[in-house]
PDB file of N, CA and C in Angstrom:
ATOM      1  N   UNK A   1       0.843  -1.177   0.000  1.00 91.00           N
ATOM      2  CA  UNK A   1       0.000   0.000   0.000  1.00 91.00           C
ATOM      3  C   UNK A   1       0.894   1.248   0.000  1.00 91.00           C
ATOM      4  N   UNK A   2       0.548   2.143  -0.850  1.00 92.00           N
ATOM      5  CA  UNK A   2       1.369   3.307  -1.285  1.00 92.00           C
ATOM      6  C   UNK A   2       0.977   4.643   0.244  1.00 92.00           C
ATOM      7  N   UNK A   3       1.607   4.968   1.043  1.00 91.00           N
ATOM      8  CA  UNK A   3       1.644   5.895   1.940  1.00 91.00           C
ATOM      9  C   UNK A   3       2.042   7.039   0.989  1.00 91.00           C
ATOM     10  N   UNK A   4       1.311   8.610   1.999  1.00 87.00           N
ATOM     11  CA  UNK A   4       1.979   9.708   1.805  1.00 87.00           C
ATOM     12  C   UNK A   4       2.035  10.828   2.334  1.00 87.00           C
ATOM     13  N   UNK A   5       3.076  11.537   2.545  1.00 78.00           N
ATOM     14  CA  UNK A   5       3.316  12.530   4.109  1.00 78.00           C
ATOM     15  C   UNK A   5       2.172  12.949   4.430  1.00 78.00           C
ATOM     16  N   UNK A   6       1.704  13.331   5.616  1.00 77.00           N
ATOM     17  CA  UNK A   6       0.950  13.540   6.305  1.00 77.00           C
ATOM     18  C   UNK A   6       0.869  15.238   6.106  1.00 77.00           C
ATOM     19  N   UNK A   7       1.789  15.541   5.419  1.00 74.00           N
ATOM     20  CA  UNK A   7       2.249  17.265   5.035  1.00 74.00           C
ATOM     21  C   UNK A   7       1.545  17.278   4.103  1.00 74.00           C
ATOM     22  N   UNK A   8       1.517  16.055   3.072  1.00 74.00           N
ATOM     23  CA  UNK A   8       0.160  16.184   2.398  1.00 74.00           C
ATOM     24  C   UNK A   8      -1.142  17.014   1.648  1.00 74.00           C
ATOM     25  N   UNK A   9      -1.851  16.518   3.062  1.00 68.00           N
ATOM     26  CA  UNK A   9      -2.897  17.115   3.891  1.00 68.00           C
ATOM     27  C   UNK A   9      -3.780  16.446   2.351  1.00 68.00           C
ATOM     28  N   UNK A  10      -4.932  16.976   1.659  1.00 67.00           N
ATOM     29  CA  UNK A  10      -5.536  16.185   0.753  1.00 67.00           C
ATOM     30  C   UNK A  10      -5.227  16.591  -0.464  1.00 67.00           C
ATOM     31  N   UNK A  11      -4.099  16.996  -1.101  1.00 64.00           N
ATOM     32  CA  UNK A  11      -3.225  17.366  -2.171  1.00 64.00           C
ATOM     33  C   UNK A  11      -2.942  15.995  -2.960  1.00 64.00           C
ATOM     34  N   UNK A  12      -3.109  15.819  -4.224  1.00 69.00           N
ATOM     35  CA  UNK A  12      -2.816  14.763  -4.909  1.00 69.00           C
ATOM     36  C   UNK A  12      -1.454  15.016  -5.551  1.00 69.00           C
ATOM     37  N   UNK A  13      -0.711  15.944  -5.333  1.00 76.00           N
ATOM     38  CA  UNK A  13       0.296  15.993  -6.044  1.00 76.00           C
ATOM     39  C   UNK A  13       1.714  15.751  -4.797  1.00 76.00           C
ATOM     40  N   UNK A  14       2.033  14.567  -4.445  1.00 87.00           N
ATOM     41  CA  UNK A  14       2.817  14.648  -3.823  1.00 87.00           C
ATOM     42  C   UNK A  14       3.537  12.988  -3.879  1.00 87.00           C
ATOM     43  N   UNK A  15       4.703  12.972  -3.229  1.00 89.00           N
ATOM     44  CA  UNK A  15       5.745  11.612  -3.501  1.00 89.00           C
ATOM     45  C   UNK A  15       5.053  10.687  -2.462  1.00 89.00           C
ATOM     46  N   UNK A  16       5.336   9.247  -2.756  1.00 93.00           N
ATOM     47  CA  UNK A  16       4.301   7.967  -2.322  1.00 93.00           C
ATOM     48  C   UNK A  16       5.245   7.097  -2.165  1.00 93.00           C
ATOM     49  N   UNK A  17       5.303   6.363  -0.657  1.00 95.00           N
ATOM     50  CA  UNK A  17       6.583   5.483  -0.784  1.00 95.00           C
ATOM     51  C   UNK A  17       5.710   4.275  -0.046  1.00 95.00           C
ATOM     52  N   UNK A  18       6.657   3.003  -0.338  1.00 96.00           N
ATOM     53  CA  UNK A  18       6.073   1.699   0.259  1.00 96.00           C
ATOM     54  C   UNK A  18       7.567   0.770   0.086  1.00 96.00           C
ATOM     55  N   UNK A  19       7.382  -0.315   1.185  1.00 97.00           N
ATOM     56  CA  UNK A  19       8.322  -1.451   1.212  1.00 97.00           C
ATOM     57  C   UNK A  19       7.667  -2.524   0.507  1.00 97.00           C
ATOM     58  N   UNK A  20       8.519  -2.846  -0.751  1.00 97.00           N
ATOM     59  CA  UNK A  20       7.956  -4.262  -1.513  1.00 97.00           C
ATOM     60  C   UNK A  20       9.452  -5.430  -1.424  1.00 97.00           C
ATOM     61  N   UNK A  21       9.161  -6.066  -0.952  1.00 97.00           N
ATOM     62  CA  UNK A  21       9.583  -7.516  -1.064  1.00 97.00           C
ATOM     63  C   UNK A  21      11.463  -6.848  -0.544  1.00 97.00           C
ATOM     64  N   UNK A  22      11.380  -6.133   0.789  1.00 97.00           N
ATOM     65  CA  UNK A  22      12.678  -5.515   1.447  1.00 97.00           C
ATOM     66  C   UNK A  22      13.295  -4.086   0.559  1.00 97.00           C
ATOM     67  N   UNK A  23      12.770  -3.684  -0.589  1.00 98.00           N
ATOM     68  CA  UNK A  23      12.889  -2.805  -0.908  1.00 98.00           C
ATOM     69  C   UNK A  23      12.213  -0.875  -0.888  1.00 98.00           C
ATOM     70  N   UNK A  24      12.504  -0.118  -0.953  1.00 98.00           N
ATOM     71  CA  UNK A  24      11.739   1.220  -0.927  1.00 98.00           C
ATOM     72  C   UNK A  24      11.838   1.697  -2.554  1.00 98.00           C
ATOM     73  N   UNK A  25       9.870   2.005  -2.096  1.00 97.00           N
ATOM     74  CA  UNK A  25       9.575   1.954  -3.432  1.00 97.00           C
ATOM     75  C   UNK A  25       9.044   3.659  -3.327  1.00 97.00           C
ATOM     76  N   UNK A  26       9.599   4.787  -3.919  1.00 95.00           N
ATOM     77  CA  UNK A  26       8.634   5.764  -4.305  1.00 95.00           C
ATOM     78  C   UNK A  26       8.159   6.662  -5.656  1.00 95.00           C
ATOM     79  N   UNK A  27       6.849   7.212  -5.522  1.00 94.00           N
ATOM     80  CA  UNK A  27       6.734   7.377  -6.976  1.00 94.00           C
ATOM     81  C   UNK A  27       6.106   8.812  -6.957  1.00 94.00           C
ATOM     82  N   UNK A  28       6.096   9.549  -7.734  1.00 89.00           N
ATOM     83  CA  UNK A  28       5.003  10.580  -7.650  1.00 89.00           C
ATOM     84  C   UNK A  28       3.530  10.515  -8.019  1.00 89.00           C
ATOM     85  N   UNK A  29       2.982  10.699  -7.103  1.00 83.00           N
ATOM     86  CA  UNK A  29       1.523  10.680  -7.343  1.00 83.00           C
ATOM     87  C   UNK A  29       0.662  11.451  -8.824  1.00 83.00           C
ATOM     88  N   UNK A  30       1.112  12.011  -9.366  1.00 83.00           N
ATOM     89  CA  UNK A  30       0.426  12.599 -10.688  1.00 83.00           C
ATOM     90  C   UNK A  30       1.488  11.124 -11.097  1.00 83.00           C
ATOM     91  N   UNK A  31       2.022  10.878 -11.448  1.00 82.00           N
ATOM     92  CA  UNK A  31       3.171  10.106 -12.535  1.00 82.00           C
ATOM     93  C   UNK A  31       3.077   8.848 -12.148  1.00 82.00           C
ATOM     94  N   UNK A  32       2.379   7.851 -11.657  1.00 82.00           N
ATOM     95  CA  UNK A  32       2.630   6.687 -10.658  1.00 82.00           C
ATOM     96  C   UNK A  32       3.366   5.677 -11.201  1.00 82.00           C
ATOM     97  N   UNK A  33       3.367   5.779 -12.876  1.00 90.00           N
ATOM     98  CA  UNK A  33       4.029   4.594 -13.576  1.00 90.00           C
ATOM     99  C   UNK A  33       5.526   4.850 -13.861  1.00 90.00           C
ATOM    100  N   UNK A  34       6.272   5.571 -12.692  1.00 94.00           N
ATOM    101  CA  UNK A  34       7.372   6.536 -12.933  1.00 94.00           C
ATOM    102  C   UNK A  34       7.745   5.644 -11.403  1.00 94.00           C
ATOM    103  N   UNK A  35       8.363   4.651 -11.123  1.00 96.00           N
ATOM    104  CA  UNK A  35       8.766   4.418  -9.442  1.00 96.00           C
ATOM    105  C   UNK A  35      10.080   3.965  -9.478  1.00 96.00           C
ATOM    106  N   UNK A  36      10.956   4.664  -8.476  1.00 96.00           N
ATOM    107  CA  UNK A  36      12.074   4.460  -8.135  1.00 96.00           C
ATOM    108  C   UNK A  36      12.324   3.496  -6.854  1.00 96.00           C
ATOM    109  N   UNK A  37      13.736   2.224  -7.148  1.00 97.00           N
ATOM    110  CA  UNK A  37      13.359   1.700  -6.089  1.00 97.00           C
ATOM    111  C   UNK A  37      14.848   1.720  -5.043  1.00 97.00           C
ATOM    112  N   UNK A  38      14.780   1.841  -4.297  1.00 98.00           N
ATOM    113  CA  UNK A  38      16.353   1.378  -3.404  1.00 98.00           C
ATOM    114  C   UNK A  38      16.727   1.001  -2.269  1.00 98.00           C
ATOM    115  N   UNK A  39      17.355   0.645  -1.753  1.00 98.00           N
ATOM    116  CA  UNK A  39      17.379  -0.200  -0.339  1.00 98.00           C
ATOM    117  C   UNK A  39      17.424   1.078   0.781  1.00 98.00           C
ATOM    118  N   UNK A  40      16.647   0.416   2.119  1.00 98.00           N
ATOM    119  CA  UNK A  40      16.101   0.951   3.232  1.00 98.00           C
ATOM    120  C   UNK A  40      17.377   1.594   3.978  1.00 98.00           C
ATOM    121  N   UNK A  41      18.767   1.295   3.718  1.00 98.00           N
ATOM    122  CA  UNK A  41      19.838   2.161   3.929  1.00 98.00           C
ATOM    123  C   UNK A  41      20.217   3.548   2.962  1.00 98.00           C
ATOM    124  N   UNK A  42      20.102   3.382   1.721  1.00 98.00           N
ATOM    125  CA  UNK A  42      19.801   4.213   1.228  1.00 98.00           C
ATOM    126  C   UNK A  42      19.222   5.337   1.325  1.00 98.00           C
ATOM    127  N   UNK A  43      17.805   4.856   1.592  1.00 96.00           N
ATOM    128  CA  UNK A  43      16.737   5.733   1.664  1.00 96.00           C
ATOM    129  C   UNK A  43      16.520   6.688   2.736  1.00 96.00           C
ATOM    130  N   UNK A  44      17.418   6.266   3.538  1.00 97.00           N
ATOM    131  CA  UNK A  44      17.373   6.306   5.304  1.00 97.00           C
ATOM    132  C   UNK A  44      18.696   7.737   5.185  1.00 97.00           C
ATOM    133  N   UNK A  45      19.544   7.086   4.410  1.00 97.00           N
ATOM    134  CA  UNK A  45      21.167   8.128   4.396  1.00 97.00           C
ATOM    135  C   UNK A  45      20.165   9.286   3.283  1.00 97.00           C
ATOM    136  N   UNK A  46      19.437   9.666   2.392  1.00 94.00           N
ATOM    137  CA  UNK A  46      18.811  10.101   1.389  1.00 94.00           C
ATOM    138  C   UNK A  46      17.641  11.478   2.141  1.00 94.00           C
ATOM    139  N   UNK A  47      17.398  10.684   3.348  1.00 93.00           N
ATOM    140  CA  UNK A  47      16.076  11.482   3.827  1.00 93.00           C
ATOM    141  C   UNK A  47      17.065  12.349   5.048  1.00 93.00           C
ATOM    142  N   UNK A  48      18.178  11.665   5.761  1.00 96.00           N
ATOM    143  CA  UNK A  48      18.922  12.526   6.545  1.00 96.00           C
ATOM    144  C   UNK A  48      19.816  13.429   5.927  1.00 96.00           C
ATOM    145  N   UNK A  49      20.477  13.564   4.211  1.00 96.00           N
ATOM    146  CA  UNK A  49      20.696  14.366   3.620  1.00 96.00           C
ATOM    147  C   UNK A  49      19.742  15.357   3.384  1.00 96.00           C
ATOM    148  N   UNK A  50      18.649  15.063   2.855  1.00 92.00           N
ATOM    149  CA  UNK A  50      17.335  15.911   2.524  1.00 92.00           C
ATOM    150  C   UNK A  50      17.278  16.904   4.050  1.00 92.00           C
ATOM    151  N   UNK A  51      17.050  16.424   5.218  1.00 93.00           N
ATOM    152  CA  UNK A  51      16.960  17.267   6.171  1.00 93.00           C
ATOM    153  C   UNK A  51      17.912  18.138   6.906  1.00 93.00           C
ATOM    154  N   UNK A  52      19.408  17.442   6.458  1.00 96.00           N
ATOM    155  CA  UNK A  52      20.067  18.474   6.950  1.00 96.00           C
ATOM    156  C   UNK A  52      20.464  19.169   5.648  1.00 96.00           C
ATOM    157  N   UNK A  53      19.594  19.566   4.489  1.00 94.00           N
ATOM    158  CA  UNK A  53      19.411  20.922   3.924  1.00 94.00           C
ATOM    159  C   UNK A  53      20.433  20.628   3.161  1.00 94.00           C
ATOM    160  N   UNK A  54      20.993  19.400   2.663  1.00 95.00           N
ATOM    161  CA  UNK A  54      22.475  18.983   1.559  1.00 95.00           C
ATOM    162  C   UNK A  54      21.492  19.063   0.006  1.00 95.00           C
ATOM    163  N   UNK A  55      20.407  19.334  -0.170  1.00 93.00           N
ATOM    164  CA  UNK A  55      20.301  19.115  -1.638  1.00 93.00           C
ATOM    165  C   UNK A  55      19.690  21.010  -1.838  1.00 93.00           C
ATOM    166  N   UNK A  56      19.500  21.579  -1.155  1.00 93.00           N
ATOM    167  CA  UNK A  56      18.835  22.799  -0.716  1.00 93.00           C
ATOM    168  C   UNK A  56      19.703  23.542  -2.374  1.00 93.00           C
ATOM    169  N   UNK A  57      20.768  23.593  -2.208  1.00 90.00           N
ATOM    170  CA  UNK A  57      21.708  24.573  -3.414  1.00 90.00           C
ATOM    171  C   UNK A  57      20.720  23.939  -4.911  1.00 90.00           C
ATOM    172  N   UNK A  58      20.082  22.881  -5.524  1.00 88.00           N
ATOM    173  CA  UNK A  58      19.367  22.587  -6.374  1.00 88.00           C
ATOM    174  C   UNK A  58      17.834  23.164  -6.482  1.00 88.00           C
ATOM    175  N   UNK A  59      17.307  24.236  -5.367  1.00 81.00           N
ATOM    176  CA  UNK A  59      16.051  24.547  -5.668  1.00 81.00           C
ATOM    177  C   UNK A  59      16.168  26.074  -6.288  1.00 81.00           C
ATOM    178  N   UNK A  60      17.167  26.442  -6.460  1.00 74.00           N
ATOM    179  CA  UNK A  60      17.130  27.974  -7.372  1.00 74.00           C
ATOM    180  C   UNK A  60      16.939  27.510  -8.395  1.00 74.00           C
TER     181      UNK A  60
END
């Protein structure tokens, strides 16, 4: 089952992640036939980059 942030709120346009068969699966919700997949270490080192603000220089 495809989860999605709770930041959300009832917005259909937002990223959708799930564990299939030990893997992380996410996709964008407008695009769903678009899914990226990679292991739960990954994803884990990926989301603690994202928060400490390491991809931030790519949104200008």
């Amino acid at each position: 089952m495809w989860q999605k942030s709770s930041f959300s709120s009832s917005s259909d346009e937002c990223v959708e992640v799930r564990i299939v068969s030990g893997l992380v699966e996410l996709r964008e919700s407008d695009d769903g036939e678009v899914i990226v997949r990679t292991t739960p270490a990954k994803f884990a080192r990926f989301l603690r980059a994202a928060k400490a603000s390491e991809f931030d220089h790519h949104a200008n």
